[in-house]
Coordinates of C-alpha atoms in Angstrom, one line a residue:
Chain A
M240 CA -280.1 -32.9 -20.0
A241 CA -278.2 -35.6 -21.8
D242 CA -275.0 -33.7 -21.2
S243 CA -275.6 -33.5 -17.4
L244 CA -276.5 -37.2 -17.2
A245 CA -273.3 -38.1 -19.0
A246 CA -271.4 -35.8 -16.7
N247 CA -273.1 -37.3 -13.7
S248 CA -272.4 -40.9 -14.7
A249 CA -268.8 -39.9 -15.4
A250 CA -268.6 -38.3 -12.0
T251 CA -270.0 -41.4 -10.2
G252 CA -267.8 -43.6 -12.3
S253 CA -264.6 -42.3 -10.6
A254 CA -264.3 -43.5 -7.0
A255 CA -262.8 -40.4 -5.6
S256 CA -265.5 -38.0 -6.8
E257 CA -267.7 -36.0 -4.5
P258 CA -271.5 -36.8 -4.2
T259 CA -273.4 -34.6 -6.5
R260 CA -276.3 -32.4 -5.7
R261 CA -278.6 -35.0 -7.4
D262 CA -277.4 -37.7 -5.1
F263 CA -278.3 -35.5 -2.1
L264 CA -281.8 -34.7 -3.5
F265 CA -282.4 -38.4 -4.3
I266 CA -281.6 -39.6 -0.8
A267 CA -283.4 -36.6 0.9
T268 CA -286.5 -37.2 -1.2
G269 CA -286.4 -40.9 -0.4
A270 CA -286.0 -40.4 3.3
A271 CA -288.9 -37.9 3.3
A272 CA -291.1 -40.4 1.4
V273 CA -290.4 -43.1 4.0
V274 CA -291.3 -40.8 6.9
A275 CA -294.5 -39.7 5.1
A276 CA -295.5 -43.3 4.4
G277 CA -295.0 -44.2 8.1
A278 CA -297.0 -41.2 9.2
T279 CA -299.8 -42.2 6.9
V280 CA -299.9 -45.8 7.9
W281 CA -299.6 -45.2 11.6
P282 CA -303.1 -43.8 12.2
L283 CA -304.5 -46.7 10.2
I284 CA -302.8 -49.2 12.6
S285 CA -303.3 -47.2 15.8
Q286 CA -307.1 -46.9 15.3
M287 CA -307.4 -50.6 16.1
S288 CA -305.9 -50.2 19.6
P289 CA -308.3 -49.8 22.6
D290 CA -310.0 -46.4 22.3
A291 CA -310.4 -43.8 25.0
S292 CA -313.8 -45.1 26.2
T293 CA -312.4 -48.6 26.6
L294 CA -309.5 -47.3 28.6
A295 CA -311.9 -45.2 30.8
L296 CA -313.7 -48.3 31.9
S297 CA -310.7 -49.6 33.8
T298 CA -311.8 -49.7 37.4
T299 CA -314.4 -51.9 39.2
E300 CA -315.4 -51.8 42.9
V301 CA -316.2 -55.1 44.8
D302 CA -317.9 -55.3 48.1
L303 CA -316.4 -58.3 50.0
S304 CA -318.8 -58.4 52.9
G305 CA -321.3 -60.7 51.1
I306 CA -318.8 -63.3 50.1
A307 CA -318.8 -66.3 52.4
E308 CA -315.8 -68.3 53.3
G309 CA -315.1 -70.8 50.5
Q310 CA -317.1 -68.9 48.0
I311 CA -315.9 -67.5 44.6
V312 CA -317.5 -64.4 43.2
T313 CA -317.0 -63.5 39.5
V314 CA -317.0 -59.8 38.6
K315 CA -316.5 -58.2 35.2
W316 CA -313.4 -55.9 34.7
R317 CA -312.4 -54.5 31.4
G318 CA -314.6 -57.1 29.6
N319 CA -313.0 -60.1 31.4
P320 CA -314.1 -62.1 34.5
V321 CA -312.2 -61.5 37.7
F322 CA -312.4 -64.2 40.4
V323 CA -312.6 -63.0 44.0
R324 CA -312.1 -66.1 46.2
H325 CA -312.6 -66.1 49.9
R326 CA -310.2 -68.9 50.8
T327 CA -310.7 -71.3 53.7
Q328 CA -307.8 -72.0 56.1
K329 CA -307.3 -75.4 54.4
E330 CA -307.0 -73.8 50.9
I331 CA -304.6 -71.2 52.2
K332 CA -302.4 -73.9 53.8
E333 CA -302.5 -76.0 50.6
A334 CA -301.4 -73.0 48.6
E335 CA -298.6 -72.0 51.0
D336 CA -297.2 -75.5 51.5
V337 CA -296.5 -76.4 47.9
P338 CA -292.7 -76.5 47.2
L339 CA -291.8 -74.1 44.4
S340 CA -290.0 -76.9 42.6
Q341 CA -293.4 -78.5 41.8
L342 CA -294.7 -75.4 40.0
P343 CA -294.3 -74.9 36.2
D344 CA -294.5 -71.1 36.8
P345 CA -292.9 -70.8 40.3
A346 CA -294.5 -68.1 42.6
T347 CA -295.1 -68.1 46.3
D348 CA -298.6 -67.8 47.5
Q349 CA -297.6 -64.7 49.5
S350 CA -296.6 -63.0 46.3
R351 CA -300.0 -63.5 44.8
V352 CA -302.3 -62.1 47.6
K353 CA -302.5 -59.0 49.6
K354 CA -304.4 -60.7 52.5
P355 CA -304.2 -64.6 52.6
E356 CA -308.0 -65.1 52.8
W357 CA -308.7 -63.1 49.6
L358 CA -307.4 -64.3 46.3
V359 CA -308.1 -62.0 43.4
V360 CA -307.2 -63.3 39.9
I361 CA -308.2 -62.6 36.3
G362 CA -310.5 -65.5 35.3
V363 CA -309.0 -66.0 31.9
C364 CA -307.1 -69.2 31.2
T365 CA -303.5 -68.2 30.1
H366 CA -303.7 -70.8 27.4
L367 CA -306.3 -69.6 24.9
G368 CA -308.6 -67.4 26.9
C369 CA -311.5 -69.6 28.2
V370 CA -313.0 -69.1 31.7
P371 CA -311.9 -71.8 34.1
L372 CA -314.4 -73.5 36.4
G373 CA -314.0 -72.9 40.2
H374 CA -313.7 -75.7 42.8
Q375 CA -312.7 -78.2 40.2
G376 CA -309.7 -80.1 39.1
Q377 CA -307.2 -82.1 41.1
Y378 CA -306.1 -79.2 43.3
D379 CA -309.6 -77.9 44.0
G380 CA -308.6 -74.5 42.4
W381 CA -309.8 -74.1 38.9
F382 CA -310.1 -76.4 35.8
C383 CA -310.3 -75.1 32.3
P384 CA -312.8 -77.1 30.2
C385 CA -311.4 -76.1 26.9
H386 CA -308.0 -77.7 26.8
G387 CA -307.7 -79.2 30.3
S388 CA -305.4 -76.8 32.3
V389 CA -305.6 -77.3 36.0
Y390 CA -304.9 -74.4 38.5
D391 CA -304.5 -74.6 42.3
T392 CA -306.1 -72.6 45.1
S393 CA -303.6 -69.8 44.4
G394 CA -304.5 -69.7 40.7
R395 CA -301.2 -71.2 39.8
I396 CA -300.9 -73.5 36.8
R397 CA -300.2 -77.1 37.9
Q398 CA -301.1 -79.2 34.8
G399 CA -302.1 -78.8 31.1
P400 CA -301.1 -76.6 28.2
A401 CA -301.4 -73.1 29.9
P402 CA -297.9 -71.5 30.1
R403 CA -298.5 -69.1 33.1
N404 CA -300.3 -68.8 36.4
L405 CA -303.7 -66.9 36.2
D406 CA -302.8 -63.2 35.9
L407 CA -303.3 -60.8 38.8
P408 CA -305.2 -57.6 38.3
T409 CA -303.9 -54.5 40.0
Y410 CA -306.2 -53.9 43.0
K411 CA -306.2 -52.3 46.4
F412 CA -308.2 -52.6 49.6
M413 CA -310.6 -49.7 50.3
G414 CA -311.0 -50.6 54.0
D415 CA -311.6 -54.1 55.2
T416 CA -314.6 -55.1 53.1
K417 CA -314.1 -53.4 49.8
I418 CA -311.5 -53.6 47.0
L419 CA -311.0 -51.5 43.9
I420 CA -309.8 -53.4 40.9
G421 CA -307.8 -51.5 38.3
Chain B
M217 CA -301.0 -73.7 -24.5
T218 CA -302.8 -70.3 -24.6
G219 CA -305.7 -70.6 -26.9
H220 CA -305.2 -68.1 -29.6
S221 CA -308.4 -66.1 -30.1
T222 CA -310.4 -67.0 -33.0
Y223 CA -313.1 -64.4 -32.1
V224 CA -314.4 -62.5 -35.1
P225 CA -316.8 -59.6 -34.2
K226 CA -320.0 -60.1 -36.1
S227 CA -321.5 -56.6 -36.1
A228 CA -320.0 -53.2 -36.9
L229 CA -320.6 -52.1 -33.3
A230 CA -318.8 -55.2 -31.9
R231 CA -315.9 -54.4 -34.3
W232 CA -315.8 -50.8 -33.1
F233 CA -315.8 -51.9 -29.4
E234 CA -313.3 -54.8 -29.9
S235 CA -310.8 -52.4 -31.4
R236 CA -311.0 -50.2 -28.3
L237 CA -311.4 -52.9 -25.5
P238 CA -310.8 -56.5 -26.7
I239 CA -312.8 -58.0 -23.8
M240 CA -315.1 -60.2 -25.9
G241 CA -312.0 -61.7 -27.5
L242 CA -310.6 -62.4 -24.1
V243 CA -313.8 -64.1 -22.9
H244 CA -314.0 -66.0 -26.2
S245 CA -310.4 -67.3 -26.0
S246 CA -310.6 -68.1 -22.2
F247 CA -314.0 -69.7 -21.9
I248 CA -315.2 -70.7 -25.4
A249 CA -312.4 -71.6 -27.8
Y250 CA -310.0 -72.4 -24.8
P251 CA -308.6 -76.0 -25.4
T252 CA -309.3 -78.3 -22.5
P253 CA -307.8 -81.8 -22.3
K254 CA -310.4 -84.3 -23.6
N255 CA -310.0 -86.8 -20.8
L256 CA -311.0 -84.5 -17.8
N257 CA -313.2 -86.4 -15.3
Y258 CA -315.8 -85.0 -12.9
W259 CA -313.2 -84.2 -10.3
W260 CA -312.3 -81.3 -12.5
T261 CA -315.7 -79.7 -12.2
F262 CA -315.0 -78.7 -8.6
G263 CA -313.0 -75.6 -9.5
G264 CA -316.1 -74.2 -11.3
I265 CA -318.3 -75.4 -8.4
A266 CA -316.1 -73.6 -5.9
T267 CA -316.2 -70.4 -8.0
F268 CA -320.0 -70.6 -8.1
M269 CA -320.1 -71.0 -4.3
L270 CA -317.9 -67.9 -3.9
G271 CA -320.4 -66.0 -6.0
A272 CA -323.3 -67.4 -4.0
Q273 CA -321.7 -66.4 -0.7
I274 CA -321.1 -62.8 -2.0
V275 CA -324.7 -62.4 -3.2
T276 CA -326.4 -63.9 0.0
G277 CA -323.8 -62.0 2.1
I278 CA -324.6 -58.6 0.6
V279 CA -328.3 -59.0 1.2
L280 CA -327.8 -60.3 4.7
A281 CA -325.7 -57.2 5.4
M282 CA -328.8 -55.1 4.7
H283 CA -330.5 -56.6 7.7
Y284 CA -327.6 -57.3 10.1
T285 CA -326.5 -55.0 13.0
P286 CA -322.9 -55.2 14.0
E287 CA -323.2 -54.2 17.6
V288 CA -322.9 -56.5 20.6
T289 CA -326.3 -55.7 22.2
M290 CA -328.1 -56.0 18.9
A291 CA -326.2 -58.5 16.7
F292 CA -327.8 -61.7 18.1
D293 CA -331.3 -60.2 17.9
S294 CA -330.8 -58.9 14.4
V295 CA -329.9 -62.4 13.3
E296 CA -333.0 -63.7 14.9
K297 CA -335.0 -61.0 13.2
I298 CA -333.5 -62.1 9.9
M299 CA -334.7 -65.6 10.7
R300 CA -338.3 -64.6 11.7
D301 CA -339.3 -61.3 10.2
V302 CA -337.3 -60.5 7.1
N303 CA -338.9 -61.9 3.9
F304 CA -337.1 -65.1 3.0
G305 CA -334.5 -64.2 5.7
W306 CA -334.4 -67.8 6.9
L307 CA -333.6 -68.9 3.3
L308 CA -330.9 -66.3 2.8
R309 CA -329.2 -67.0 6.2
Y310 CA -329.4 -70.8 5.9
A311 CA -328.1 -70.6 2.3
H312 CA -325.2 -68.4 3.5
A313 CA -324.3 -70.5 6.5
N314 CA -324.5 -73.8 4.7
G315 CA -323.0 -72.2 1.6
A316 CA -319.8 -71.7 3.6
S317 CA -319.7 -75.4 4.3
M318 CA -320.4 -76.3 0.7
F319 CA -317.7 -73.9 -0.4
F320 CA -315.2 -75.7 1.8
V321 CA -316.5 -79.1 0.5
A322 CA -315.9 -78.0 -3.1
V323 CA -312.5 -76.5 -2.2
Y324 CA -311.3 -79.6 -0.3
V325 CA -312.3 -81.9 -3.2
H326 CA -310.5 -79.5 -5.6
I327 CA -307.3 -79.6 -3.4
F328 CA -307.3 -83.3 -3.0
R329 CA -307.8 -83.7 -6.8
S330 CA -304.7 -81.6 -7.3
L331 CA -302.8 -83.8 -4.8
Y332 CA -303.9 -87.0 -6.5
Y333 CA -303.2 -86.0 -10.0
G334 CA -300.0 -83.9 -9.2
S335 CA -301.5 -80.7 -10.5
Y336 CA -299.2 -78.7 -8.2
K337 CA -296.0 -79.7 -10.1
A338 CA -294.0 -77.7 -12.6
P339 CA -295.0 -75.6 -14.4
R340 CA -298.1 -75.0 -12.2
E341 CA -296.3 -74.0 -8.9
V342 CA -297.6 -70.4 -9.0
L343 CA -301.1 -71.6 -9.8
W344 CA -300.9 -73.9 -6.7
I345 CA -299.5 -71.2 -4.4
L346 CA -302.3 -68.8 -5.4
G347 CA -304.6 -71.6 -4.4
V348 CA -303.0 -71.9 -1.0
I349 CA -303.5 -68.2 -0.6
I350 CA -307.2 -68.4 -1.5
F351 CA -307.6 -71.2 1.0
L352 CA -306.0 -69.1 3.8
L353 CA -308.2 -66.1 2.9
M354 CA -311.3 -68.4 2.9
M355 CA -310.4 -69.6 6.4
A356 CA -310.0 -66.0 7.7
T357 CA -313.3 -65.0 6.1
A358 CA -315.2 -68.1 7.4
F359 CA -313.8 -67.6 10.9
M360 CA -314.8 -63.9 11.1
G361 CA -318.2 -64.6 9.5
Y362 CA -318.9 -67.2 12.2
V363 CA -318.3 -64.5 14.9
L364 CA -321.0 -62.2 13.6
P365 CA -324.2 -63.9 15.0
W366 CA -322.6 -63.2 18.4
G367 CA -323.8 -66.5 20.0
Q368 CA -321.8 -68.4 22.6
M369 CA -319.7 -70.4 20.0
S370 CA -319.1 -67.2 18.0
F371 CA -317.7 -65.4 21.1
W372 CA -315.6 -68.2 22.5
G373 CA -314.4 -69.4 19.1
A374 CA -313.2 -65.8 18.5
K375 CA -311.6 -65.6 21.9
V376 CA -309.7 -68.9 21.5
I377 CA -308.6 -68.2 17.9
T378 CA -307.5 -64.6 18.6
S379 CA -305.7 -65.8 21.7
L380 CA -303.5 -67.9 19.4
F381 CA -301.6 -64.7 18.7
S382 CA -300.7 -64.3 22.4
A383 CA -298.4 -67.3 21.9
I384 CA -296.0 -65.1 20.0
P385 CA -293.0 -64.4 22.3
F386 CA -292.7 -60.9 23.8
V387 CA -295.2 -59.0 21.7
G388 CA -298.0 -61.6 21.7
D389 CA -300.2 -60.0 24.4
A390 CA -299.8 -56.5 22.8
I391 CA -300.8 -57.9 19.4
T392 CA -303.8 -59.6 20.9
I393 CA -305.1 -56.5 22.6
W394 CA -304.6 -54.6 19.3
L395 CA -306.6 -57.2 17.4
W396 CA -309.4 -57.0 20.0
G397 CA -309.4 -53.3 20.3
G398 CA -309.8 -53.8 24.1
Y399 CA -308.9 -56.3 26.8
S400 CA -311.3 -59.0 25.6
V401 CA -313.4 -59.8 22.6
D402 CA -316.0 -57.1 22.6
N403 CA -317.8 -54.5 20.4
P404 CA -314.6 -53.2 18.7
T405 CA -313.7 -56.8 17.8
L406 CA -317.2 -57.4 16.3
T407 CA -317.3 -54.3 14.2
R408 CA -313.8 -54.9 12.7
F409 CA -314.6 -58.5 12.0
Y410 CA -317.7 -57.4 10.2
S411 CA -315.7 -54.9 8.1
L412 CA -313.1 -57.5 7.2
H413 CA -315.7 -60.2 6.6
Y414 CA -317.2 -57.9 3.9
L415 CA -313.8 -57.1 2.4
L416 CA -312.0 -60.4 2.2
P417 CA -314.4 -62.2 -0.2
F418 CA -313.6 -59.5 -2.8
M419 CA -309.9 -60.1 -2.2
I420 CA -310.6 -63.8 -2.8
V421 CA -312.2 -62.8 -6.1
G422 CA -309.0 -61.0 -7.0
V423 CA -306.8 -64.0 -6.2
V424 CA -309.2 -66.3 -8.1
V425 CA -308.8 -64.1 -11.2
L426 CA -305.0 -64.5 -10.8
H427 CA -305.5 -68.3 -10.2
V428 CA -307.5 -68.7 -13.4
W429 CA -305.1 -66.5 -15.3
A430 CA -302.2 -68.7 -14.2
L431 CA -304.2 -71.8 -15.1
H432 CA -304.8 -70.4 -18.6
V433 CA -301.1 -69.8 -19.1
T434 CA -300.0 -73.3 -18.3
G435 CA -303.2 -75.1 -19.3
Q436 CA -305.1 -77.6 -17.3
N437 CA -303.5 -80.8 -15.9
N438 CA -305.5 -83.9 -16.7
P439 CA -305.9 -87.5 -15.2
T440 CA -302.9 -88.9 -17.1
G441 CA -300.7 -86.0 -16.0
V442 CA -299.2 -86.0 -19.5
E443 CA -299.0 -82.5 -21.1
V444 CA -301.1 -81.7 -24.1
K445 CA -298.9 -82.6 -27.1
S446 CA -301.3 -81.8 -30.0
V447 CA -304.2 -79.4 -29.5
P448 CA -306.3 -80.9 -32.3
K449 CA -305.8 -84.5 -31.0
D450 CA -305.6 -84.1 -27.2
T451 CA -308.1 -81.3 -26.5
V452 CA -311.7 -80.2 -27.1
P453 CA -313.0 -76.6 -27.0
F454 CA -314.1 -75.3 -23.5
T455 CA -317.5 -74.6 -24.9
P456 CA -319.6 -76.7 -25.2
Y457 CA -317.6 -79.6 -23.8
A458 CA -316.3 -78.3 -20.4
T459 CA -319.1 -75.8 -20.0
I460 CA -321.8 -78.6 -20.1
K461 CA -319.8 -81.0 -18.0
D462 CA -319.2 -78.3 -15.3
A463 CA -322.8 -77.3 -15.5
F464 CA -324.0 -80.9 -14.9
G465 CA -321.5 -81.2 -12.0
M466 CA -322.8 -78.0 -10.5
V467 CA -326.5 -79.1 -10.7
C468 CA -325.6 -82.4 -8.9
F469 CA -323.8 -80.4 -6.3
F470 CA -326.7 -78.1 -5.8
I471 CA -328.9 -81.1 -4.9
V472 CA -326.7 -81.8 -1.9
F473 CA -326.5 -78.0 -1.1
A474 CA -330.3 -77.8 -1.3
W475 CA -330.8 -80.8 0.9
F476 CA -328.7 -79.2 3.7
V477 CA -330.5 -75.8 3.3
F478 CA -334.0 -77.2 3.2
Y479 CA -333.9 -80.4 5.3
V480 CA -331.0 -80.2 7.8
P481 CA -330.0 -76.5 7.9
N482 CA -328.5 -76.7 11.4
V483 CA -326.9 -80.1 11.3
L484 CA -323.4 -78.6 10.5
G485 CA -323.8 -75.8 13.1
D486 CA -323.5 -75.9 16.9
A487 CA -326.6 -75.6 19.1
D488 CA -324.6 -73.4 21.6
N489 CA -324.6 -70.7 18.9
Y490 CA -328.3 -70.1 19.5
I491 CA -327.4 -68.9 23.0
R492 CA -326.4 -65.2 23.3
A493 CA -322.7 -64.6 23.8
N494 CA -321.7 -64.4 27.5
P495 CA -318.2 -63.3 28.2
L496 CA -318.3 -64.7 31.8
V497 CA -319.3 -68.3 30.9
T498 CA -317.4 -70.6 28.6
P499 CA -319.4 -73.4 26.9
A500 CA -318.5 -76.9 28.3
H501 CA -317.0 -77.9 25.0
I502 CA -315.7 -75.5 22.4
V503 CA -315.5 -76.9 18.8
P504 CA -314.9 -74.9 15.6
E505 CA -316.9 -75.6 12.4
W506 CA -316.2 -78.9 10.8
Y507 CA -313.9 -77.5 8.1
F508 CA -311.4 -76.4 10.8
L509 CA -311.4 -79.5 12.9
P510 CA -308.2 -81.2 11.6
Y511 CA -306.2 -78.0 12.3
Y512 CA -307.8 -77.7 15.7
A513 CA -306.8 -81.3 16.5
I514 CA -303.2 -80.4 15.5
L515 CA -303.3 -77.3 17.7
R516 CA -304.4 -79.4 20.8
A517 CA -302.1 -82.3 20.1
I518 CA -298.9 -80.3 20.9
P519 CA -298.5 -80.0 24.7
S520 CA -297.1 -76.4 24.4
K521 CA -298.9 -73.3 23.6
L522 CA -296.4 -71.8 21.1
G523 CA -295.6 -75.2 19.7
G524 CA -299.3 -76.0 19.0
V525 CA -299.8 -72.6 17.3
V526 CA -296.7 -73.1 15.1
A527 CA -297.7 -76.7 14.2
M528 CA -301.2 -75.5 13.2
F529 CA -300.1 -72.7 10.9
S530 CA -297.3 -74.9 9.5
S531 CA -299.8 -77.7 8.7
I532 CA -301.2 -75.3 6.0
A533 CA -298.2 -73.2 5.1
I534 CA -296.3 -76.4 4.3
F535 CA -298.5 -76.9 1.2
A536 CA -297.0 -73.9 -0.4
F537 CA -293.7 -75.8 -0.6
L538 CA -295.3 -79.0 -1.9
P539 CA -294.1 -78.5 -5.5
W540 CA -290.5 -78.7 -4.3
L541 CA -291.1 -81.4 -1.6
D542 CA -292.4 -83.8 -4.2
T543 CA -289.4 -85.1 -6.0
S544 CA -291.3 -87.3 -8.4
R545 CA -291.5 -86.1 -12.0
I546 CA -294.6 -88.2 -12.7
R547 CA -297.7 -86.2 -11.9
S548 CA -300.7 -88.5 -11.8
A549 CA -301.2 -91.1 -9.0
R550 CA -302.5 -93.4 -11.8
Y551 CA -298.9 -94.2 -12.7
R552 CA -297.5 -94.1 -9.1
P553 CA -298.7 -97.3 -7.4
V554 CA -297.0 -96.6 -4.0
F555 CA -297.9 -92.9 -3.9
K556 CA -301.5 -93.8 -4.6
V557 CA -301.6 -95.9 -1.4
F558 CA -300.0 -93.2 0.7
F559 CA -302.4 -90.6 -0.8
W560 CA -305.4 -92.5 0.6
V561 CA -303.7 -93.0 3.9
F562 CA -303.1 -89.2 4.1
V563 CA -306.8 -88.7 3.3
A564 CA -307.7 -91.1 6.1
C565 CA -305.3 -89.2 8.4
G566 CA -307.0 -85.9 7.6
I567 CA -310.4 -87.3 8.3
G568 CA -309.1 -88.9 11.5
L569 CA -307.7 -85.6 12.7
G570 CA -311.1 -84.0 11.9
Y571 CA -312.8 -86.6 14.1
L572 CA -310.3 -86.1 16.9
G573 CA -310.7 -82.3 16.7
S574 CA -314.4 -82.7 17.5
Q575 CA -313.7 -84.8 20.6
P576 CA -312.8 -83.5 24.1
P577 CA -309.0 -83.3 24.6
E578 CA -308.7 -86.2 27.0
G579 CA -306.9 -89.6 27.3
G580 CA -306.9 -91.7 24.2
F581 CA -308.1 -88.9 22.0
V582 CA -305.0 -86.8 22.8
I583 CA -302.6 -89.8 22.1
A584 CA -304.4 -90.5 18.8
A585 CA -304.2 -86.9 17.8
R586 CA -300.5 -86.8 18.5
I587 CA -299.9 -89.9 16.4
L588 CA -301.9 -88.6 13.4
T589 CA -300.3 -85.1 13.7
A590 CA -296.9 -86.8 13.5
Y591 CA -298.0 -88.8 10.5
Y592 CA -299.4 -85.7 8.8
F593 CA -296.0 -84.0 8.9
L594 CA -294.2 -87.3 8.2
H595 CA -296.2 -87.7 5.0
L596 CA -295.5 -84.2 3.7
L597 CA -291.9 -83.8 4.9
V598 CA -290.5 -87.4 4.6
I599 CA -292.7 -89.8 2.6
I600 CA -293.4 -87.5 -0.3
P601 CA -289.8 -86.5 -0.9
L602 CA -288.5 -90.1 -0.5
L603 CA -291.2 -91.7 -2.7
G604 CA -290.0 -89.7 -5.8
L605 CA -286.6 -91.2 -5.3
F606 CA -287.5 -94.8 -4.6
E607 CA -290.8 -95.4 -6.3
R608 CA -290.9 -97.2 -9.7
P609 CA -293.7 -95.6 -11.7
R610 CA -295.8 -97.4 -14.3
P611 CA -295.2 -96.5 -18.0
L612 CA -297.0 -93.3 -19.1
P613 CA -299.1 -93.2 -22.2
A614 CA -297.5 -91.3 -25.1
S615 CA -300.2 -88.7 -25.2
I616 CA -303.7 -87.9 -23.9
A617 CA -305.2 -89.1 -27.2
D618 CA -303.4 -92.4 -26.8
S619 CA -304.7 -92.9 -23.3
V620 CA -308.2 -92.2 -24.4
L621 CA -308.3 -94.0 -27.7
G622 CA -305.9 -96.8 -27.1
S623 CA -304.0 -96.3 -30.3
G624 CA -300.3 -95.6 -30.7
P625 CA -297.2 -97.5 -29.9
P626 CA -297.6 -100.2 -27.2
L627 CA -295.7 -98.6 -24.4
G628 CA -297.5 -100.7 -21.8
S629 CA -300.1 -98.0 -21.5
R630 CA -302.9 -100.6 -21.4
V631 CA -301.7 -101.9 -18.1
A632 CA -301.6 -98.4 -16.7
A633 CA -305.0 -97.2 -17.8
E634 CA -307.6 -98.0 -15.2

C-alpha cells in the first residue's frame, strides 16, 4: 500500500505522466455520487410542486347570459378569482382610446379581449396578490386596496407599484353566451 | 475566558458516569461556576427570558398540535374548537399567540442591548451572526404559525408574503407556484406551513445551542465594554448571582406576559383573523403582526416591486455585516457620546417605521416611510462607519472592577461612569 502510494505520488509529480487507474476511479465515483445526490434530492423538491389533482382542476365554465352590461362577475379558477366584465360602450371606448405611450405595461385593448364587450382577466393584483376592487380608482377599472395599484377598464396597470397588467387566463367562447376558462 | 470545570463528582455513581459522559461537568462549568462580569445590568436578563419563551412556545405548540387540524375546510373550526371545547384550550392558544409576541419583545430588547453596548464587535462576530440567523428563523416560524388558524389575515398575509418571491426576475412566478403547491395559497400551502412551523422551532433550538456555545467561548460583554481582565476581581460565578438575577427578570417579564394572556389576549391580534379565509375577498387593510411592521413599511416605501423586496430583506441581512460596518473599537455607548445620540435616533426611526407600517399606504404616510427608510440605511451604512472615525470617545475604566468599585488609577473614569 505504502509502495503504491509512493509510486502514485511520484507518477502525479511528473507533468508528462498518464492519469492512473486510481485517478479514473476517483473521478468516476465522484461523478456517480453527484448524480445520486441529485436523484435523491429531486423528489424531495418536486413533491412541493402542484400535484395531479390540482392540475386536473384547471377548467371552469362561465355562463355569460346572466351578466348585465356594466356588471363584473367573479368566478374561481385554480383557486384564484377571475373577473368577467361585461363592458359598456363607454368603457370600451376609454380602453381603446388610450395612447400606448401612457401605459407602464403597453398593450392594446384589442390584444386583451376576444370580443370587445367581454373582458376576462385574472383578479390577482400583479404586485403582491391581493384581489382588486371593481369599478373603483381613477380609471373606473379596478383599485387594489393593499398597496394602491390602479387598473383601467382593460385591466391594464396605470398607477401604483404593480409591475404588470392584470394577467389574462386562457379561455375560449363556447357559443355566444358561454366561455370555458383554462 | 472559558470557566475551567471545578466539578467534583460526589458519589461513586456520579464518578462512574462522569468518566464515561462528562455532561455534569459541562453543565457545572457552563451554568454554575461560569464566570459572569459582576457589573451586568437587567438588560442582560433578556437572553435568558428569550430562551424561556422559546421553550414556552414549544411546549404550548406541541399540545396545540394535538387538537389542530391542518386542512382548509377544518383548520378554522379546529381553532375555534380549541377555544371553546378543549380543556384549557383557550389558555394554551392565548399563551401561544401572545407568547410569540413576548418572544419578539424579549429578542428585540436583547438585540438593542447588543447594539447599545457593542456586543457584536470582535471577538463576538460569530455569536452575533448566529443571533441574526435565529432572528430570521423566528420570523419564518412566526409567519407560518400565523397562517395556521386560516382566518382572513392568515390567508392574505400568506398570499402577500409568498408573492414577494414573484419579484425575483425570470424564475419568480415558478418559485411562487412551487412554494404554494398550486396556483394560489390553498390546502397544500397550509399543510407544508404546518410541517415547517413544527420543524423550525427545533432548528432555532439548535442555533441557540451554538449561540450559547459561542458566548461561552468569548465570554459575555458587559456595560463597560471592557473585557474581563482578572476573573477573581471582575467576575462572579453564574450561580447564584446570574441565575437569581435572570430568574427575577423572568418573573417580572411573566407579569407582563400574564397581563396580555388574561386581560387583553386579542389586543395584539387582528379582528379580521376571526373571519374564515376567503380567497375571493381581500380585507380592506392588510397588516402583519406588530413585530413585522417596520419591515412592512420598508417594503411599501419603495415604489418598485423588486426594489421593495430587496430593501426589506437587506434591512435585516445588513445586520450580519454590522461588526465590520462599525469602525469604532470602543464597544459601549457609555463611552461614545455621539453614538449614544444616534442610537436613540435609530430606535425612534424603528418605532416610527413600525407605526407607518400599520397605516394605509397613502399620502403623507408614504413620504414619511420613505424618509425613515432612507435614514434606516443611512444609519447602518454611513453614520455607523463614519462615527468610528470621527467620534472622540470618553476615557475607559481600567477594568470592570475599577468601574464598579471606583478604585484604581484616576483615568477620568469617574466622568464616564453614569
